[in-house]
Amino acid sequence: MSLNDELTNLLLTEEVEAFNQLKEENNITDLDLSEMDLSGLNLNGIDLSYTDLNGSDLRDCNLDNADFTEANLSAANLTSTSMQFCCFNNANLSGILLTGAILTESDFTEANLNGADLREADLSDAELSSSFNLSQAKFDKFTVWPDSHNLPEDFDTDYSNHLNYEDDDFEEKLFDGELEDN
């Protein structure tokens, strides 16, 4: 069994401590878990730093205390996932789905959030002040933001300033009341 297969097996059986130990002992910095279905797993404390998770399905997971330093999570689906106290330093989160995710007290230092879907996400006390492309992320009036000192200086959390006015149905939605803040 290859080392990559052994790590994958430990991950799928939620053996976090053994996974982290094997990854550290072998100094793994290029683990490829792209396009994997990891949904619903309890991976609290997992070390996925330097891991390629491009397009992976991590919906409904417990990833609290996980390390995603320099990981590639582009186009990954983390909808409704708990990721409290996580480290996303220098991670690629472009196009990631974080709808309804709990990201409280997570660190996004120099993370790329271009096109990230943060609708209904809870970012309470998260560190986003030095993240990249946050203004290109999608969010709504249900997104919970950290205090302003944890956000980039030029970032505006007002949902109405980020509406897509080129949407073909925009005027209809506006007049039907679908775009009003309640």
Backbone as ProteinMPNN parsed JSONL, in Angstrom:
{"seq_chain_A": "MSLNDELTNLLLTEEVEAFNQLKEENNITDLDLSEMDLSGLNLNGIDLSYTDLNGSDLRDCNLDNADFTEANLSAANLTSTSMQFCCFNNANLSGILLTGAILTESDFTEANLNGADLREADLSDAELSSSFNLSQAKFDKFTVWPDSHNLPEDFDTDYSNHLNYEDDDFEEKLFDGELEDN", "coords_chain_A": {"N_chain_A": [[0.859, -1.177, 0.0], [0.618, 2.174, -0.898], [2.052, 5.21, 0.486], [0.384, 7.442, 0.165], [-2.084, 6.155, -0.225], [-2.34, 4.921, 2.256], [-2.513, 7.147, 3.964], [-4.893, 8.246, 2.975], [-6.708, 6.203, 3.632], [-6.562, 6.307, 6.456], [-7.67, 8.827, 6.825], [-10.301, 8.501, 5.814], [-11.292, 6.74, 7.678], [-11.423, 8.257, 9.863], [-9.234, 8.498, 11.577], [-7.611, 10.585, 12.957], [-5.388, 11.317, 14.612], [-3.459, 9.346, 13.998], [-3.223, 9.813, 11.256], [-2.187, 12.47, 11.231], [0.262, 12.002, 12.535], [1.605, 10.181, 10.805], [1.764, 11.755, 8.507], [3.399, 13.837, 9.416], [5.75, 12.432, 10.213], [6.7, 11.589, 7.75], [7.113, 13.914, 6.449], [5.211, 15.062, 4.616], [4.326, 17.131, 2.045], [2.838, 17.433, -0.191], [0.341, 16.199, -0.55], [-2.247, 14.704, -2.352], [-5.543, 15.069, -2.431], [-7.53, 15.725, -4.087], [-10.767, 16.157, -5.544], [-12.04, 14.284, -3.882], [-14.533, 12.507, -1.986], [-15.269, 13.406, 1.075], [-17.272, 13.897, 2.751], [-19.228, 14.517, 5.69], [-17.467, 13.559, 7.636], [-15.756, 13.29, 10.832], [-13.191, 15.166, 11.511], [-11.766, 16.537, 13.414], [-9.107, 18.558, 14.356], [-7.37, 17.821, 12.324], [-4.469, 17.77, 10.206], [-4.17, 19.279, 7.36], [-2.439, 20.79, 5.972], [-0.622, 22.089, 3.181], [-1.94, 20.468, 1.351], [-3.658, 19.204, -1.497], [-6.851, 19.841, -2.082], [-8.57, 20.409, -4.078], [-11.699, 20.77, -5.498], [-12.822, 18.873, -3.796], [-15.264, 17.168, -1.723], [-16.395, 18.199, 1.225], [-18.609, 18.541, 2.742], [-20.7, 19.089, 5.591], [-18.868, 18.28, 7.557], [-16.868, 17.889, 10.568], [-14.417, 19.967, 11.093], [-13.089, 21.374, 12.984], [-10.394, 23.134, 14.522], [-8.577, 22.477, 12.519], [-5.695, 22.429, 10.339], [-5.036, 24.223, 7.547], [-2.927, 25.391, 6.252], [-1.413, 26.809, 3.488], [-2.872, 25.119, 1.828], [-4.705, 23.847, -1.011], [-7.833, 24.62, -1.631], [-9.514, 25.226, -3.649], [-12.564, 25.48, -5.349], [-13.68, 23.564, -3.678], [-16.22, 21.911, -1.715], [-17.535, 22.935, 1.165], [-19.903, 23.234, 2.495], [-22.04, 23.914, 5.183], [-20.204, 23.068, 7.11], [-18.335, 22.669, 10.116], [-15.78, 24.684, 11.134], [-14.227, 25.824, 13.24], [-11.707, 27.767, 14.832], [-9.654, 27.33, 12.92], [-6.749, 27.232, 10.766], [-6.025, 28.985, 7.936], [-3.85, 30.03, 6.616], [-2.234, 31.515, 3.9], [-3.694, 29.924, 2.143], [-5.373, 28.645, -0.775], [-8.462, 29.561, -1.491], [-10.147, 30.013, -3.557], [-13.198, 30.173, -5.212], [-14.383, 28.413, -3.41], [-16.998, 26.691, -1.664], [-18.61, 27.81, 1.046], [-21.026, 28.006, 2.223], [-23.189, 28.53, 4.86], [-21.287, 27.635, 6.643], [-19.423, 27.305, 9.707], [-17.09, 29.355, 10.865], [-15.822, 30.495, 13.008], [-13.419, 32.346, 14.796], [-11.32, 31.628, 13.101], [-8.291, 31.769, 11.145], [-7.409, 33.638, 8.421], [-5.092, 34.622, 7.232], [-3.484, 36.075, 4.583], [-4.902, 34.443, 2.819], [-6.461, 33.421, -0.222], [-9.499, 34.503, -1.273], [-10.997, 34.724, -3.561], [-13.966, 34.687, -5.267], [-15.117, 33.038, -3.362], [-17.843, 31.477, -1.695], [-19.605, 32.787, 0.741], [-22.104, 32.913, 1.797], [-24.468, 32.991, 4.377], [-22.54, 32.171, 6.165], [-20.735, 31.918, 9.268], [-18.51, 34.046, 10.48], [-17.587, 35.017, 12.853], [-15.309, 36.674, 14.927], [-13.217, 35.891, 13.263], [-10.046, 36.146, 11.571], [-9.496, 38.216, 9.049], [-8.176, 40.341, 8.012], [-5.831, 40.521, 6.474], [-6.398, 38.995, 4.287], [-6.826, 38.008, 0.833], [-8.676, 39.293, -1.942], [-11.239, 39.355, -0.776], [-13.295, 41.067, -1.336], [-14.242, 40.041, -3.662], [-15.701, 37.881, -2.979], [-18.76, 36.027, -2.438], [-21.561, 36.963, -0.548], [-24.232, 37.318, 1.855], [-27.047, 38.882, 3.524], [-27.163, 37.337, 5.748], [-24.682, 36.505, 6.41], [-22.312, 36.389, 8.946], [-20.129, 38.664, 10.203], [-16.754, 39.353, 11.387], [-15.51, 41.748, 13.851], [-14.723, 45.044, 12.636], [-11.942, 45.58, 12.748], [-10.823, 43.165, 12.14], [-11.128, 42.842, 9.492], [-10.287, 43.574, 6.028], [-9.201, 46.926, 5.411], [-10.528, 48.311, 3.322], [-12.847, 46.898, 2.893], [-16.33, 46.326, 2.479], [-19.05, 45.351, 4.261], [-21.701, 45.593, 3.661], [-24.406, 44.153, 2.315], [-26.096, 45.071, 0.231], [-24.452, 46.572, -1.379], [-23.167, 44.771, -2.943], [-24.789, 43.553, -4.771], [-25.754, 41.926, -7.797], [-26.205, 43.781, -10.393], [-26.407, 43.257, -13.033], [-27.858, 41.061, -13.398], [-30.329, 39.363, -15.127], [-32.9, 39.185, -14.109], [-32.998, 41.171, -12.233], [-34.488, 43.662, -11.915], [-37.097, 42.656, -11.735], [-36.896, 41.046, -9.424], [-36.296, 43.036, -7.579], [-38.648, 44.59, -7.585], [-40.451, 42.678, -6.766], [-39.777, 42.384, -4.198], [-37.79, 40.624, -3.434], [-35.166, 41.378, -3.058], [-35.011, 42.993, -0.902], [-33.839, 44.024, 2.315], [-34.73, 42.431, 5.241]], "CA_chain_A": [[0.0, 0.0, 0.0], [1.42, 3.394, -0.977], [1.888, 6.146, 1.596], [-0.807, 8.246, -0.132], [-3.242, 5.293, 0.033], [-2.415, 4.725, 3.705], [-3.042, 8.399, 4.522], [-6.297, 8.353, 2.567], [-7.455, 5.238, 4.442], [-6.663, 6.859, 7.815], [-8.593, 9.948, 6.745], [-11.662, 7.995, 5.621], [-11.712, 6.045, 8.896], [-11.422, 9.298, 10.891], [-8.119, 8.277, 12.497], [-6.929, 11.865, 12.822], [-4.087, 11.306, 15.28], [-2.557, 8.5, 13.199], [-3.015, 10.545, 10.0], [-1.267, 13.579, 11.488], [1.577, 11.458, 12.881], [2.204, 9.629, 9.59], [2.055, 12.888, 7.625], [4.539, 14.546, 9.976], [6.926, 11.559, 10.158], [7.162, 11.483, 6.366], [7.245, 15.278, 5.93], [4.37, 15.138, 3.422], [3.943, 18.507, 1.703], [2.198, 17.432, -1.51], [-0.718, 15.197, -0.526], [-3.302, 14.982, -3.327], [-6.868, 14.558, -2.075], [-8.466, 16.454, -4.945], [-11.978, 15.483, -6.038], [-12.451, 13.2, -2.985], [-15.733, 12.667, -1.182], [-14.947, 13.276, 2.496], [-18.42, 14.505, 3.424], [-19.769, 13.957, 6.917], [-16.45, 12.992, 8.528], [-15.285, 14.033, 11.998], [-11.743, 15.289, 11.35], [-11.349, 17.57, 14.356], [-7.676, 18.598, 14.607], [-6.627, 17.254, 11.191], [-3.448, 18.602, 9.57], [-4.276, 19.217, 5.905], [-1.56, 21.805, 5.402], [0.068, 21.706, 1.938], [-2.716, 19.398, 0.728], [-4.508, 19.592, -2.615], [-8.244, 19.421, -1.879], [-9.3, 21.031, -5.166], [-12.918, 20.089, -5.911], [-13.246, 17.831, -2.853], [-16.542, 17.341, -1.032], [-16.21, 18.147, 2.675], [-19.856, 19.022, 3.345], [-21.184, 18.547, 6.865], [-17.766, 17.711, 8.346], [-16.328, 18.612, 11.708], [-13.017, 20.263, 10.819], [-12.617, 22.308, 14.0], [-8.967, 23.066, 14.859], [-7.797, 21.931, 11.403], [-4.648, 23.269, 9.752], [-5.096, 24.267, 6.089], [-1.862, 26.275, 5.795], [-0.981, 26.626, 2.095], [-3.65, 24.084, 1.142], [-5.505, 24.269, -2.163], [-9.24, 24.249, -1.437], [-10.285, 25.863, -4.713], [-13.753, 24.761, -5.816], [-14.104, 22.528, -2.731], [-17.534, 22.137, -1.13], [-17.519, 22.828, 2.62], [-21.206, 23.713, 2.931], [-22.509, 23.475, 6.509], [-19.103, 22.432, 7.83], [-17.826, 23.386, 11.281], [-14.338, 24.91, 11.022], [-13.849, 26.799, 14.253], [-10.303, 27.792, 15.243], [-8.822, 26.759, 11.86], [-5.7, 28.053, 10.163], [-6.071, 28.995, 6.474], [-2.778, 30.92, 6.185], [-1.734, 31.329, 2.531], [-4.469, 28.895, 1.447], [-6.138, 29.035, -1.96], [-9.88, 29.28, -1.253], [-10.896, 30.587, -4.681], [-14.348, 29.394, -5.651], [-14.804, 27.465, -2.384], [-18.362, 26.829, -1.159], [-18.635, 27.839, 2.51], [-22.382, 28.386, 2.576], [-23.637, 28.003, 6.147], [-20.167, 27.105, 7.421], [-19.077, 27.982, 10.954], [-15.664, 29.646, 10.736], [-15.494, 31.39, 14.108], [-12.045, 32.432, 15.28], [-10.36, 31.051, 12.154], [-7.279, 32.707, 10.664], [-7.324, 33.66, 6.964], [-3.968, 35.473, 6.872], [-3.013, 35.946, 3.203], [-5.676, 33.45, 2.07], [-7.13, 33.936, -1.414], [-10.94, 34.236, -1.177], [-11.616, 35.125, -4.819], [-15.12, 33.883, -5.654], [-15.597, 32.174, -2.276], [-19.259, 31.656, -1.371], [-19.71, 32.939, 2.193], [-23.49, 33.172, 2.177], [-24.925, 32.384, 5.63], [-21.393, 31.699, 6.95], [-20.464, 32.611, 10.523], [-17.097, 34.401, 10.547], [-17.378, 35.735, 14.115], [-13.95, 36.696, 15.465], [-12.223, 35.384, 12.312], [-9.028, 37.107, 11.156], [-9.549, 38.362, 7.601], [-7.633, 41.659, 7.665], [-4.807, 40.442, 5.427], [-6.794, 38.036, 3.249], [-6.874, 38.571, -0.515], [-9.865, 39.167, -2.794], [-12.489, 39.199, -0.021], [-14.334, 41.846, -2.023], [-14.737, 39.218, -4.77], [-16.457, 36.768, -2.41], [-20.215, 36.166, -2.397], [-22.116, 36.893, 0.795], [-25.593, 37.836, 1.93], [-27.357, 39.563, 4.783], [-27.078, 36.368, 6.84], [-23.272, 36.286, 6.71], [-21.917, 37.016, 10.202], [-18.773, 39.161, 10.035], [-16.017, 39.728, 12.601], [-15.376, 43.19, 14.037], [-14.065, 45.687, 11.497], [-10.478, 45.5, 12.816], [-10.437, 41.862, 11.604], [-11.452, 42.855, 8.065], [-9.469, 44.525, 5.266], [-9.654, 48.31, 5.595], [-11.394, 48.768, 2.24], [-13.941, 45.954, 2.677], [-17.664, 46.782, 2.871], [-19.907, 44.19, 4.55], [-23.096, 45.901, 3.324], [-24.872, 43.243, 1.273], [-26.717, 45.774, -0.898], [-23.413, 47.097, -2.259], [-22.588, 43.674, -3.71], [-25.811, 42.939, -5.605], [-25.415, 41.841, -9.205], [-27.18, 44.57, -11.133], [-26.479, 42.772, -14.405], [-28.745, 39.912, -13.363], [-31.458, 39.603, -16.016], [-34.136, 39.285, -13.34], [-32.78, 42.096, -11.134], [-35.61, 44.58, -11.701], [-38.245, 41.874, -11.287], [-36.634, 40.674, -8.034], [-36.374, 44.255, -6.778], [-40.047, 44.991, -7.438], [-41.155, 41.62, -6.041], [-39.334, 42.439, -2.814], [-36.823, 39.579, -3.143], [-33.867, 41.939, -2.741], [-35.105, 43.878, 0.261], [-33.362, 43.534, 3.609], [-35.831, 42.356, 6.219]], "C_chain_A": [[0.906, 1.241, 0.0], [1.132, 4.294, 0.227], [0.635, 6.999, 1.395], [-2.077, 7.44, 0.152], [-3.442, 5.085, 1.531], [-2.983, 5.97, 4.389], [-4.519, 8.567, 4.195], [-7.17, 7.428, 3.397], [-7.639, 5.742, 5.875], [-7.658, 8.012, 7.869], [-10.037, 9.461, 6.681], [-12.192, 7.245, 6.837], [-11.623, 6.954, 10.12], [-10.345, 9.081, 11.958], [-7.169, 9.47, 12.4], [-5.531, 11.842, 13.424], [-3.06, 10.503, 14.477], [-2.232, 9.173, 11.864], [-1.977, 11.64, 10.2], [0.152, 13.078, 11.77], [2.295, 10.937, 11.636], [2.604, 10.743, 8.616], [3.3, 13.632, 8.111], [5.83, 13.717, 9.874], [7.533, 11.499, 8.761], [7.283, 12.836, 5.677], [6.473, 15.463, 4.616], [3.937, 16.585, 3.188], [3.26, 18.574, 0.334], [1.088, 16.377, -1.606], [-1.844, 15.608, -1.469], [-4.59, 14.271, -2.911], [-7.934, 15.25, -2.923], [-9.598, 15.546, -5.41], [-12.452, 14.334, -5.148], [-13.753, 13.525, -2.27], [-15.376, 12.349, 0.267], [-16.115, 13.791, 3.342], [-18.817, 13.739, 4.68], [-18.755, 13.41, 7.911], [-16.158, 13.899, 9.723], [-13.764, 14.032, 11.953], [-11.212, 16.416, 12.224], [-9.845, 17.456, 14.604], [-6.81, 18.071, 13.476], [-5.62, 18.263, 10.632], [-3.51, 18.377, 8.061], [-3.453, 20.33, 5.262], [-0.864, 21.228, 4.166], [-0.635, 20.573, 1.203], [-3.569, 19.957, -0.397], [-5.89, 18.978, -2.403], [-9.146, 20.029, -2.949], [-10.509, 20.166, -5.554], [-13.407, 19.001, -4.967], [-14.559, 18.187, -2.168], [-16.322, 17.107, 0.457], [-17.46, 18.686, 3.382], [-20.127, 18.32, 4.67], [-20.104, 17.855, 7.693], [-17.558, 18.512, 9.628], [-14.839, 18.747, 11.437], [-12.489, 21.301, 11.805], [-11.131, 22.05, 14.269], [-8.09, 22.483, 13.75], [-6.767, 22.942, 10.913], [-4.705, 23.12, 8.236], [-4.016, 25.199, 5.533], [-1.389, 25.856, 4.403], [-1.679, 25.474, 1.38], [-4.386, 24.691, -0.05], [-6.917, 23.724, -1.974], [-10.109, 24.874, -2.525], [-11.391, 24.921, -5.189], [-14.173, 23.607, -4.907], [-15.461, 22.904, -2.136], [-17.465, 21.856, 0.371], [-18.808, 23.399, 3.205], [-21.574, 23.084, 4.275], [-21.451, 22.724, 7.311], [-18.681, 23.3, 9.008], [-16.309, 23.446, 11.179], [-13.921, 26.005, 11.995], [-12.37, 26.647, 14.591], [-9.366, 27.144, 14.208], [-7.792, 27.762, 11.361], [-5.749, 27.874, 8.642], [-4.963, 29.887, 5.91], [-2.255, 30.529, 4.806], [-2.48, 30.248, 1.752], [-5.174, 29.481, 0.227], [-7.58, 28.593, -1.749], [-10.734, 29.83, -2.394], [-12.0, 29.629, -5.117], [-14.855, 28.374, -4.642], [-16.25, 27.738, -1.962], [-18.331, 26.693, 0.355], [-20.007, 28.255, 3.018], [-22.791, 27.713, 3.888], [-22.535, 27.423, 7.014], [-19.939, 27.937, 8.681], [-17.561, 28.12, 10.983], [-15.179, 30.554, 11.864], [-14.042, 31.215, 14.547], [-11.021, 31.728, 14.392], [-9.475, 32.146, 11.587], [-7.11, 32.557, 9.153], [-6.183, 34.56, 6.496], [-3.44, 35.098, 5.486], [-3.686, 34.811, 2.429], [-6.358, 34.128, 0.889], [-8.597, 33.514, -1.381], [-11.69, 34.652, -2.439], [-12.756, 34.169, -5.196], [-15.63, 32.94, -4.578], [-17.058, 32.489, -1.972], [-19.409, 31.618, 0.152], [-21.143, 33.213, 2.643], [-23.866, 32.333, 3.398], [-23.781, 31.834, 6.491], [-21.246, 32.532, 8.221], [-18.954, 32.796, 10.65], [-16.794, 35.2, 11.816], [-15.941, 35.564, 14.592], [-12.898, 36.075, 14.547], [-11.259, 36.509, 11.945], [-8.966, 37.131, 9.629], [-8.823, 39.611, 7.115], [-6.56, 41.613, 6.585], [-5.116, 39.357, 4.399], [-6.849, 38.763, 1.909], [-8.228, 38.323, -1.162], [-11.173, 38.933, -2.029], [-13.623, 39.957, -0.697], [-14.907, 41.093, -3.221], [-15.544, 38.007, -4.285], [-17.956, 37.074, -2.472], [-20.659, 36.079, -0.946], [-23.512, 37.472, 0.781], [-25.822, 38.479, 3.294], [-27.286, 38.623, 5.986], [-25.63, 36.008, 7.19], [-22.932, 37.053, 7.988], [-20.438, 37.361, 10.102], [-18.086, 39.4, 11.376], [-16.034, 41.243, 12.756], [-14.531, 43.767, 12.915], [-12.538, 45.618, 11.554], [-9.943, 44.147, 12.331], [-10.764, 41.72, 10.124], [-10.492, 43.781, 7.336], [-10.062, 45.93, 5.372], [-10.672, 48.746, 4.554], [-12.609, 47.871, 2.004], [-15.245, 46.485, 3.244], [-18.569, 45.572, 3.055], [-21.374, 44.433, 4.223], [-23.515, 45.091, 2.1], [-25.387, 43.988, 0.049], [-25.682, 46.362, -1.848], [-22.8, 46.018, -3.154], [-23.622, 42.961, -4.58], [-25.37, 42.96, -7.062], [-26.491, 42.558, -10.017], [-27.271, 44.157, -12.591], [-27.341, 41.526, -14.508], [-29.98, 40.24, -14.198], [-32.764, 39.824, -15.26], [-34.036, 40.326, -12.235], [-33.983, 42.99, -10.865], [-36.837, 43.844, -11.196], [-38.086, 41.483, -9.817], [-36.785, 41.889, -7.117], [-37.83, 44.624, -6.539], [-40.883, 43.925, -6.726], [-40.732, 41.554, -4.572], [-38.306, 41.388, -2.448], [-35.471, 40.123, -2.73], [-33.886, 42.876, -1.547], [-34.49, 43.213, 1.472], [-34.514, 43.541, 4.585], [-35.297, 42.483, 7.601]], "O_chain_A": [[1.839, 1.34, 0.797], [0.107, 4.155, 0.894], [-0.098, 7.254, 2.351], [-3.039, 7.974, 0.705], [-4.572, 5.074, 2.018], [-3.827, 5.867, 5.28], [-5.305, 8.983, 5.046], [-8.257, 7.82, 3.822], [-8.723, 5.625, 6.446], [-8.4, 8.156, 8.841], [-10.896, 9.955, 7.412], [-13.405, 7.124, 7.012], [-11.732, 6.498, 11.258], [-10.539, 9.448, 13.117], [-6.078, 9.375, 11.839], [-4.583, 12.309, 12.792], [-1.922, 10.941, 14.304], [-1.095, 9.11, 11.396], [-1.01, 11.737, 9.444], [1.127, 13.663, 11.297], [3.475, 11.228, 11.439], [3.656, 10.673, 7.98], [4.154, 14.01, 7.309], [6.877, 14.241, 9.494], [8.748, 11.372, 8.615], [7.527, 12.907, 4.473], [7.019, 15.96, 3.631], [3.267, 17.186, 4.027], [3.122, 19.656, -0.236], [0.93, 15.738, -2.646], [-2.34, 16.732, -1.395], [-4.714, 13.052, -3.022], [-9.094, 15.346, -2.523], [-9.417, 14.35, -5.635], [-13.203, 13.48, -5.618], [-14.037, 14.688, -1.983], [-15.204, 11.189, 0.64], [-15.944, 14.083, 4.525], [-18.757, 12.511, 4.737], [-19.146, 12.848, 8.934], [-16.296, 15.119, 9.637], [-13.121, 13.043, 12.304], [-10.316, 17.157, 11.821], [-9.355, 16.401, 15.009], [-5.608, 17.891, 13.668], [-5.891, 19.463, 10.592], [-2.966, 17.398, 7.55], [-3.739, 20.758, 4.143], [-0.558, 20.037, 4.111], [0.014, 19.796, 0.503], [-4.136, 21.043, -0.278], [-6.076, 17.767, -2.527], [-10.354, 20.151, -2.746], [-10.364, 18.992, -5.893], [-14.334, 18.268, -5.315], [-14.916, 19.36, -2.052], [-16.094, 15.981, 0.898], [-17.372, 19.222, 4.487], [-19.831, 17.139, 4.849], [-20.406, 16.935, 8.454], [-18.009, 19.651, 9.754], [-14.088, 17.776, 11.535], [-11.544, 22.027, 11.496], [-10.67, 20.908, 14.248], [-6.974, 22.039, 14.019], [-6.946, 24.152, 11.055], [-4.459, 22.04, 7.699], [-4.183, 25.743, 4.441], [-1.016, 24.705, 4.175], [-1.135, 24.915, 0.429], [-4.652, 25.892, -0.088], [-7.164, 22.529, -2.135], [-11.315, 25.033, -2.337], [-11.169, 23.728, -5.399], [-14.952, 22.751, -5.329], [-15.806, 24.083, -2.065], [-17.353, 20.707, 0.798], [-18.797, 23.982, 4.29], [-21.433, 21.877, 4.47], [-21.78, 21.841, 8.103], [-18.671, 24.527, 8.908], [-15.632, 22.419, 11.142], [-13.324, 27.004, 11.593], [-11.845, 25.534, 14.63], [-8.396, 26.484, 14.58], [-7.948, 28.973, 11.516], [-5.545, 26.776, 8.125], [-5.125, 30.446, 4.826], [-1.883, 29.379, 4.568], [-1.938, 29.709, 0.787], [-5.524, 30.661, 0.203], [-7.89, 27.404, -1.818], [-11.924, 30.085, -2.207], [-11.766, 28.445, -5.356], [-15.689, 27.54, -4.993], [-16.673, 28.893, -1.909], [-18.064, 25.617, 0.889], [-20.132, 28.795, 4.117], [-22.744, 26.489, 4.012], [-22.822, 26.78, 8.023], [-20.232, 29.132, 8.707], [-16.838, 27.132, 11.11], [-14.22, 31.303, 11.683], [-13.524, 30.104, 14.652], [-9.979, 31.283, 14.872], [-9.863, 33.314, 11.554], [-6.721, 31.497, 8.663], [-6.304, 35.201, 5.452], [-3.013, 33.969, 5.247], [-3.103, 34.277, 1.486], [-6.784, 35.278, 0.989], [-8.91, 32.325, -1.452], [-12.893, 34.906, -2.387], [-12.525, 32.981, -5.416], [-16.499, 32.113, -4.856], [-17.458, 33.653, -1.992], [-19.348, 30.553, 0.767], [-21.363, 33.693, 3.755], [-23.614, 31.128, 3.444], [-24.034, 31.104, 7.449], [-21.594, 33.713, 8.24], [-18.215, 31.842, 10.893], [-15.839, 35.977, 11.842], [-15.424, 34.448, 14.654], [-11.797, 35.762, 15.001], [-11.617, 37.685, 12.003], [-8.458, 36.204, 8.998], [-8.851, 39.911, 5.921], [-6.396, 42.585, 5.848], [-4.217, 38.859, 3.723], [-6.912, 39.991, 1.864], [-8.847, 37.278, -0.958], [-12.115, 38.369, -2.585], [-14.778, 39.538, -0.637], [-15.955, 41.475, -3.742], [-16.012, 37.206, -5.093], [-18.362, 38.233, -2.548], [-20.189, 35.221, -0.199], [-23.929, 38.06, -0.217], [-24.903, 38.599, 4.106], [-27.344, 39.08, 7.128], [-25.385, 35.287, 8.157], [-23.234, 38.242, 8.095], [-19.594, 36.48, 9.937], [-18.753, 39.623, 12.387], [-16.525, 41.947, 11.875], [-13.719, 43.063, 12.315], [-11.893, 45.598, 10.505], [-8.737, 43.999, 12.133], [-10.69, 40.626, 9.564], [-9.932, 44.687, 7.952], [-11.281, 46.095, 5.416], [-11.599, 49.487, 4.881], [-13.33, 48.057, 1.024], [-15.277, 47.027, 4.349], [-18.825, 44.842, 2.097], [-22.211, 43.568, 4.481], [-23.033, 45.324, 0.992], [-25.127, 43.56, -1.076], [-25.996, 46.626, -3.009], [-21.996, 46.33, -4.033], [-23.353, 41.867, -5.078], [-24.699, 43.891, -7.507], [-27.553, 41.999, -10.291], [-28.13, 44.657, -13.318], [-27.53, 40.994, -15.601], [-30.606, 41.281, -13.997], [-33.634, 40.564, -15.719], [-34.909, 40.369, -11.368], [-34.453, 43.076, -9.73], [-37.546, 44.346, -10.323], [-39.042, 41.578, -9.047], [-37.33, 41.785, -6.018], [-38.21, 44.937, -5.412], [-41.919, 44.244, -6.143], [-41.27, 40.761, -3.8], [-37.966, 41.253, -1.273], [-34.691, 39.403, -2.106], [-32.868, 43.487, -1.222], [-34.596, 41.999, 1.649], [-35.199, 44.552, 4.738], [-36.062, 42.445, 8.565]]}, "name": "protein", "num_of_chains": 1, "seq": "MSLNDELTNLLLTEEVEAFNQLKEENNITDLDLSEMDLSGLNLNGIDLSYTDLNGSDLRDCNLDNADFTEANLSAANLTSTSMQFCCFNNANLSGILLTGAILTESDFTEANLNGADLREADLSDAELSSSFNLSQAKFDKFTVWPDSHNLPEDFDTDYSNHLNYEDDDFEEKLFDGELEDN"}
